[in-house]
Amino acid sequence: MLSADLLHKYGLPEDEIVDAVECAVAKTLTAAFQRTVTVRAEGELEIIAYPKLGHPVEMQLKDIPKKLRRHIIHSVEAELQKRQILLEAKKLQELQGRVFCGAVGRIGSRGTLHVTLEIDDLLKPLILFGECPLRYQPPHERSRYRIGEQRSFLVTSVRPVMVGGDIAKVRLILNRTSRVLPALLLQDLTGIAGIKCRRRIAGGFSEVVTPVRIPKKSINTVGKELREHVQVLIAP
């Protein structure tokens, strides 16, 4: 009933797959038969039903109606997909607090930017999708973004999104108003550690403190990217 392809296409650890199958099958059968059902999926599938009266009864897979078996497979796939997304969200947590370039793919009715991010991973490039809500856009930039425009965004948070009571995808929240954004951009451009932004009014100015001198070209590049004046002070 549970094919090898179904169990291996999600890239989960073996114990996680077994636990997901056991939970999904038990939950589905408990709801269908209105009695407690436990499942063991290590090796052959073992199903035990506990009636309100009498002894526990072992159920054979062949005795379960085909329609219910299809429902079980659907439940198992949904559980595996949910756990795959949770695992992906955990891995992507390392992106939080970093800056990436992204292209505006769509602008929502409430001004939210739907952005495509291309991230260079050690093994392969990743293409991810993020959202930059209106509140995280500088006032002077709102309503001025164009489809296809490339901008730098800070990844503020990474979290799973619930759709219809189930986890459906990983959501990256992006930000262009953060106080740390000018400093992170300068660090990425120059490779200089210890750069900090002391004060920022998005779209107005940023006060950045650095331990060493920063090339003027890098300062101008960041100022152009943020469309604001970047003031740099050296404080060894």
C-alpha positions as a Markdown table, in Angstrom:
| # | Residue | x | y | z |
|---|---|---|---|---|
| 1 | Met | 0.0 | 0.0 | 0.0 |
| 2 | Leu | 2.8 | 2.4 | 0.9 |
| 3 | Ser | 5.3 | 2.4 | -2.0 |
| 4 | Ala | 9.0 | 2.9 | -1.7 |
| 5 | Asp | 8.8 | 5.9 | -4.0 |
| 6 | Leu | 6.2 | 7.5 | -1.7 |
| 7 | Leu | 8.4 | 7.1 | 1.3 |
| 8 | His | 11.7 | 8.3 | -0.2 |
| 9 | Lys | 10.7 | 11.3 | -2.3 |
| 10 | Tyr | 10.4 | 13.6 | 0.7 |
| 11 | Gly | 14.0 | 13.4 | 1.9 |
| 12 | Leu | 13.2 | 12.7 | 5.5 |
| 13 | Pro | 15.2 | 10.6 | 8.0 |
| 14 | Glu | 13.9 | 7.0 | 8.2 |
| 15 | Asp | 12.6 | 7.3 | 11.8 |
| 16 | Glu | 10.7 | 10.5 | 10.8 |
| 17 | Ile | 9.1 | 8.6 | 7.9 |
| 18 | Val | 8.1 | 5.7 | 10.2 |
| 19 | Asp | 6.6 | 8.0 | 12.8 |
| 20 | Ala | 4.7 | 10.0 | 10.1 |
| 21 | Val | 3.2 | 6.8 | 8.7 |
| 22 | Glu | 2.2 | 5.5 | 12.1 |
| 23 | Cys | 0.6 | 8.8 | 13.1 |
| 24 | Ala | -1.3 | 9.3 | 9.9 |
| 25 | Val | -2.6 | 5.7 | 9.6 |
| 26 | Ala | -3.6 | 5.6 | 13.3 |
| 27 | Lys | -5.4 | 9.0 | 13.1 |
| 28 | Thr | -7.3 | 8.0 | 10.0 |
| 29 | Leu | -8.4 | 4.6 | 11.2 |
| 30 | Thr | -9.4 | 5.9 | 14.7 |
| 31 | Ala | -11.7 | 8.5 | 13.1 |
| 32 | Ala | -13.1 | 6.0 | 10.6 |
| 33 | Phe | -13.9 | 3.2 | 13.1 |
| 34 | Gln | -14.7 | 5.4 | 16.1 |
| 35 | Arg | -12.3 | 3.5 | 18.3 |
| 36 | Thr | -8.7 | 3.8 | 19.3 |
| 37 | Val | -6.3 | 2.3 | 16.8 |
| 38 | Thr | -2.5 | 2.0 | 17.2 |
| 39 | Val | -0.1 | 1.3 | 14.3 |
| 40 | Arg | 3.5 | 0.1 | 14.0 |
| 41 | Ala | 5.1 | 0.6 | 10.6 |
| 42 | Glu | 8.6 | -0.9 | 11.3 |
| 43 | Gly | 8.7 | -3.8 | 8.9 |
| 44 | Glu | 5.2 | -5.1 | 8.2 |
| 45 | Leu | 2.3 | -2.8 | 9.0 |
| 46 | Glu | 0.8 | -3.8 | 12.3 |
| 47 | Ile | -2.7 | -2.4 | 13.2 |
| 48 | Ile | -4.4 | -3.0 | 16.5 |
| 49 | Ala | -7.9 | -1.8 | 17.3 |
| 50 | Tyr | -9.1 | -1.3 | 20.9 |
| 51 | Pro | -12.9 | -1.7 | 21.1 |
| 52 | Lys | -14.8 | -0.2 | 24.1 |
| 53 | Leu | -15.5 | -3.7 | 25.3 |
| 54 | Gly | -13.4 | -6.8 | 24.9 |
| 55 | His | -9.9 | -7.5 | 23.9 |
| 56 | Pro | -7.7 | -5.7 | 21.4 |
| 57 | Val | -8.1 | -6.9 | 17.8 |
| 58 | Glu | -5.4 | -7.1 | 15.2 |
| 59 | Met | -6.6 | -5.8 | 11.8 |
| 60 | Gln | -5.3 | -7.0 | 8.5 |
| 61 | Leu | -4.7 | -4.5 | 5.7 |
| 62 | Lys | -6.7 | -6.6 | 3.3 |
| 63 | Asp | -9.7 | -6.2 | 5.5 |
| 64 | Ile | -9.7 | -2.4 | 5.2 |
| 65 | Pro | -12.0 | -1.2 | 2.4 |
| 66 | Lys | -10.3 | 0.1 | -0.7 |
| 67 | Lys | -11.8 | 3.6 | -0.4 |
| 68 | Leu | -10.5 | 3.9 | 3.2 |
| 69 | Arg | -7.0 | 2.6 | 2.0 |
| 70 | Arg | -6.9 | 5.5 | -0.5 |
| 71 | His | -7.8 | 7.9 | 2.2 |
| 72 | Ile | -5.0 | 6.5 | 4.3 |
| 73 | Ile | -2.5 | 7.0 | 1.5 |
| 74 | His | -3.7 | 10.6 | 1.1 |
| 75 | Ser | -3.3 | 11.2 | 4.9 |
| 76 | Val | 0.2 | 9.7 | 4.9 |
| 77 | Glu | 1.3 | 11.9 | 2.0 |
| 78 | Ala | -0.1 | 15.0 | 3.7 |
| 79 | Glu | 1.7 | 14.1 | 6.9 |
| 80 | Leu | 5.0 | 13.5 | 5.1 |
| 81 | Gln | 4.6 | 16.8 | 3.2 |
| 82 | Lys | 4.0 | 18.7 | 6.4 |
| 83 | Arg | 7.1 | 17.2 | 8.0 |
| 84 | Gln | 9.1 | 17.9 | 4.9 |
| 85 | Ile | 8.1 | 21.6 | 5.1 |
| 86 | Leu | 9.0 | 21.8 | 8.8 |
| 87 | Leu | 12.4 | 20.3 | 8.0 |
| 88 | Glu | 12.9 | 22.8 | 5.2 |
| 89 | Ala | 11.9 | 25.7 | 7.5 |
| 90 | Lys | 14.4 | 24.5 | 10.1 |
| 91 | Lys | 17.2 | 24.4 | 7.5 |
| 92 | Leu | 16.3 | 27.8 | 6.1 |
| 93 | Gln | 16.4 | 29.4 | 9.6 |
| 94 | Glu | 20.1 | 30.1 | 8.9 |
| 95 | Leu | 19.0 | 32.6 | 6.3 |
| 96 | Gln | 17.4 | 34.8 | 9.0 |
| 97 | Gly | 19.3 | 38.0 | 9.5 |
| 98 | Arg | 21.1 | 37.9 | 6.2 |
| 99 | Val | 20.7 | 40.1 | 3.1 |
| 100 | Phe | 19.9 | 38.8 | -0.4 |
| 101 | Cys | 19.1 | 40.3 | -3.7 |
| 102 | Gly | 15.7 | 39.5 | -5.1 |
| 103 | Ala | 13.4 | 40.4 | -8.0 |
| 104 | Val | 9.9 | 41.7 | -7.5 |
| 105 | Gly | 7.7 | 39.2 | -9.2 |
| 106 | Arg | 4.3 | 40.5 | -8.1 |
| 107 | Ile | 2.7 | 43.3 | -6.1 |
| 108 | Gly | -0.3 | 42.4 | -4.0 |
| 109 | Ser | -3.4 | 44.5 | -3.6 |
| 110 | Arg | -2.3 | 45.7 | -0.2 |
| 111 | Gly | 1.2 | 46.6 | -1.5 |
| 112 | Thr | 3.0 | 43.4 | -0.4 |
| 113 | Leu | 5.9 | 42.6 | -2.6 |
| 114 | His | 6.2 | 39.0 | -3.7 |
| 115 | Val | 9.9 | 38.5 | -4.3 |
| 116 | Thr | 12.0 | 35.8 | -6.0 |
| 117 | Leu | 15.4 | 35.2 | -4.2 |
| 118 | Glu | 18.3 | 33.5 | -5.8 |
| 119 | Ile | 20.6 | 32.2 | -3.1 |
| 120 | Asp | 24.0 | 30.6 | -3.7 |
| 121 | Asp | 24.1 | 27.4 | -1.7 |
| 122 | Leu | 27.3 | 25.3 | -1.2 |
| 123 | Leu | 25.8 | 22.4 | -3.1 |
| 124 | Lys | 23.4 | 24.1 | -5.6 |
| 125 | Pro | 21.7 | 27.5 | -6.2 |
| 126 | Leu | 18.4 | 27.9 | -4.3 |
| 127 | Ile | 15.4 | 29.8 | -5.7 |
| 128 | Leu | 13.1 | 30.9 | -2.8 |
| 129 | Phe | 10.1 | 33.1 | -2.6 |
| 130 | Gly | 9.6 | 35.8 | 0.0 |
| 131 | Glu | 7.2 | 38.5 | 0.9 |
| 132 | Cys | 7.9 | 42.1 | 1.9 |
| 133 | Pro | 4.8 | 43.6 | 3.6 |
| 134 | Leu | 4.0 | 47.3 | 3.1 |
| 135 | Arg | 5.1 | 48.1 | 6.7 |
| 136 | Tyr | 8.6 | 46.8 | 5.9 |
| 137 | Gln | 9.0 | 49.1 | 2.9 |
| 138 | Pro | 10.4 | 52.6 | 3.2 |
| 139 | Pro | 7.7 | 55.2 | 2.7 |
| 140 | His | 9.5 | 56.9 | -0.2 |
| 141 | Glu | 9.7 | 53.5 | -2.1 |
| 142 | Arg | 6.0 | 52.4 | -1.6 |
| 143 | Ser | 4.1 | 52.4 | -4.9 |
| 144 | Arg | 7.3 | 52.9 | -6.8 |
| 145 | Tyr | 8.4 | 49.3 | -7.2 |
| 146 | Arg | 8.3 | 47.7 | -10.7 |
| 147 | Ile | 7.8 | 44.1 | -11.7 |
| 148 | Gly | 11.3 | 42.6 | -12.3 |
| 149 | Glu | 13.1 | 45.3 | -10.3 |
| 150 | Gln | 16.1 | 43.9 | -8.4 |
| 151 | Arg | 16.5 | 45.1 | -4.7 |
| 152 | Ser | 18.3 | 43.9 | -1.6 |
| 153 | Phe | 16.2 | 42.5 | 1.2 |
| 154 | Leu | 16.9 | 41.5 | 4.8 |
| 155 | Val | 15.3 | 38.1 | 5.7 |
| 156 | Thr | 13.5 | 39.0 | 8.9 |
| 157 | Ser | 11.9 | 35.6 | 9.7 |
| 158 | Val | 11.4 | 32.1 | 8.3 |
| 159 | Arg | 8.3 | 30.3 | 9.3 |
| 160 | Pro | 5.8 | 27.6 | 8.1 |
| 161 | Val | 2.4 | 28.9 | 6.9 |
| 162 | Met | -0.9 | 27.2 | 7.7 |
| 163 | Val | -3.4 | 26.8 | 5.0 |
| 164 | Gly | -6.7 | 25.1 | 5.9 |
| 165 | Gly | -5.4 | 23.9 | 9.2 |
| 166 | Asp | -2.3 | 22.2 | 7.5 |
| 167 | Ile | 1.2 | 23.5 | 6.9 |
| 168 | Ala | 1.4 | 24.3 | 3.2 |
| 169 | Lys | 4.7 | 26.1 | 2.6 |
| 170 | Val | 7.7 | 28.0 | 4.1 |
| 171 | Arg | 7.3 | 31.8 | 4.3 |
| 172 | Leu | 10.2 | 34.2 | 4.2 |
| 173 | Ile | 9.4 | 37.7 | 5.5 |
| 174 | Leu | 11.6 | 40.3 | 3.9 |
| 175 | Asn | 12.5 | 43.8 | 5.1 |
| 176 | Arg | 13.9 | 47.1 | 3.7 |
| 177 | Thr | 13.4 | 49.3 | 6.7 |
| 178 | Ser | 15.5 | 47.5 | 9.3 |
| 179 | Arg | 18.2 | 49.5 | 11.1 |
| 180 | Val | 20.8 | 46.8 | 10.5 |
| 181 | Leu | 20.4 | 46.7 | 6.7 |
| 182 | Pro | 22.9 | 49.5 | 5.7 |
| 183 | Ala | 25.6 | 47.9 | 7.9 |
| 184 | Leu | 25.0 | 44.4 | 6.5 |
| 185 | Leu | 25.1 | 45.7 | 2.9 |
| 186 | Leu | 28.4 | 47.4 | 3.6 |
| 187 | Gln | 29.9 | 44.3 | 5.3 |
| 188 | Asp | 28.9 | 42.2 | 2.3 |
| 189 | Leu | 30.4 | 44.7 | -0.2 |
| 190 | Thr | 33.7 | 45.3 | 1.7 |
| 191 | Gly | 34.2 | 42.1 | 3.7 |
| 192 | Ile | 34.9 | 44.3 | 6.8 |
| 193 | Ala | 33.6 | 43.0 | 10.0 |
| 194 | Gly | 32.3 | 45.1 | 12.9 |
| 195 | Ile | 30.3 | 47.6 | 10.9 |
| 196 | Lys | 27.2 | 48.8 | 12.8 |
| 197 | Cys | 24.3 | 51.1 | 12.0 |
| 198 | Arg | 23.8 | 53.4 | 15.0 |
| 199 | Arg | 20.7 | 55.2 | 13.7 |
| 200 | Arg | 18.5 | 55.0 | 10.6 |
| 201 | Ile | 15.5 | 56.8 | 9.1 |
| 202 | Ala | 14.7 | 54.7 | 6.1 |
| 203 | Gly | 14.8 | 56.8 | 3.0 |
| 204 | Gly | 16.4 | 59.7 | 4.9 |
| 205 | Phe | 19.8 | 58.8 | 6.3 |
| 206 | Ser | 21.8 | 56.2 | 8.1 |
| 207 | Glu | 24.6 | 56.7 | 10.7 |
| 208 | Val | 27.1 | 53.9 | 10.3 |
| 209 | Val | 30.1 | 53.2 | 12.5 |
| 210 | Thr | 33.0 | 51.2 | 11.2 |
| 211 | Pro | 36.4 | 50.2 | 12.7 |
| 212 | Val | 38.3 | 51.1 | 9.6 |
| 213 | Arg | 38.0 | 53.3 | 6.5 |
| 214 | Ile | 35.4 | 52.1 | 3.9 |
| 215 | Pro | 35.9 | 52.8 | 0.2 |
| 216 | Lys | 33.8 | 55.7 | -0.9 |
| 217 | Lys | 32.5 | 53.6 | -3.8 |
| 218 | Ser | 31.0 | 51.1 | -1.4 |
| 219 | Ile | 29.3 | 53.8 | 0.6 |
| 220 | Asn | 27.8 | 55.3 | -2.6 |
| 221 | Thr | 26.6 | 51.9 | -3.8 |
| 222 | Val | 24.7 | 51.3 | -0.5 |
| 223 | Gly | 23.3 | 54.8 | -0.5 |
| 224 | Lys | 22.0 | 54.3 | -4.1 |
| 225 | Glu | 20.5 | 50.9 | -3.2 |
| 226 | Leu | 18.6 | 52.3 | -0.2 |
| 227 | Arg | 18.0 | 55.7 | -1.8 |
| 228 | Glu | 19.2 | 57.5 | 1.3 |
| 229 | His | 22.3 | 59.3 | 2.6 |
| 230 | Val | 24.8 | 57.0 | 4.3 |
| 231 | Gln | 27.0 | 58.8 | 6.9 |
| 232 | Val | 30.0 | 56.7 | 8.0 |
| 233 | Leu | 32.1 | 57.4 | 11.1 |
| 234 | Ile | 35.3 | 55.6 | 12.0 |
| 235 | Ala | 35.4 | 54.4 | 15.6 |
| 236 | Pro | 38.4 | 51.9 | 16.1 |
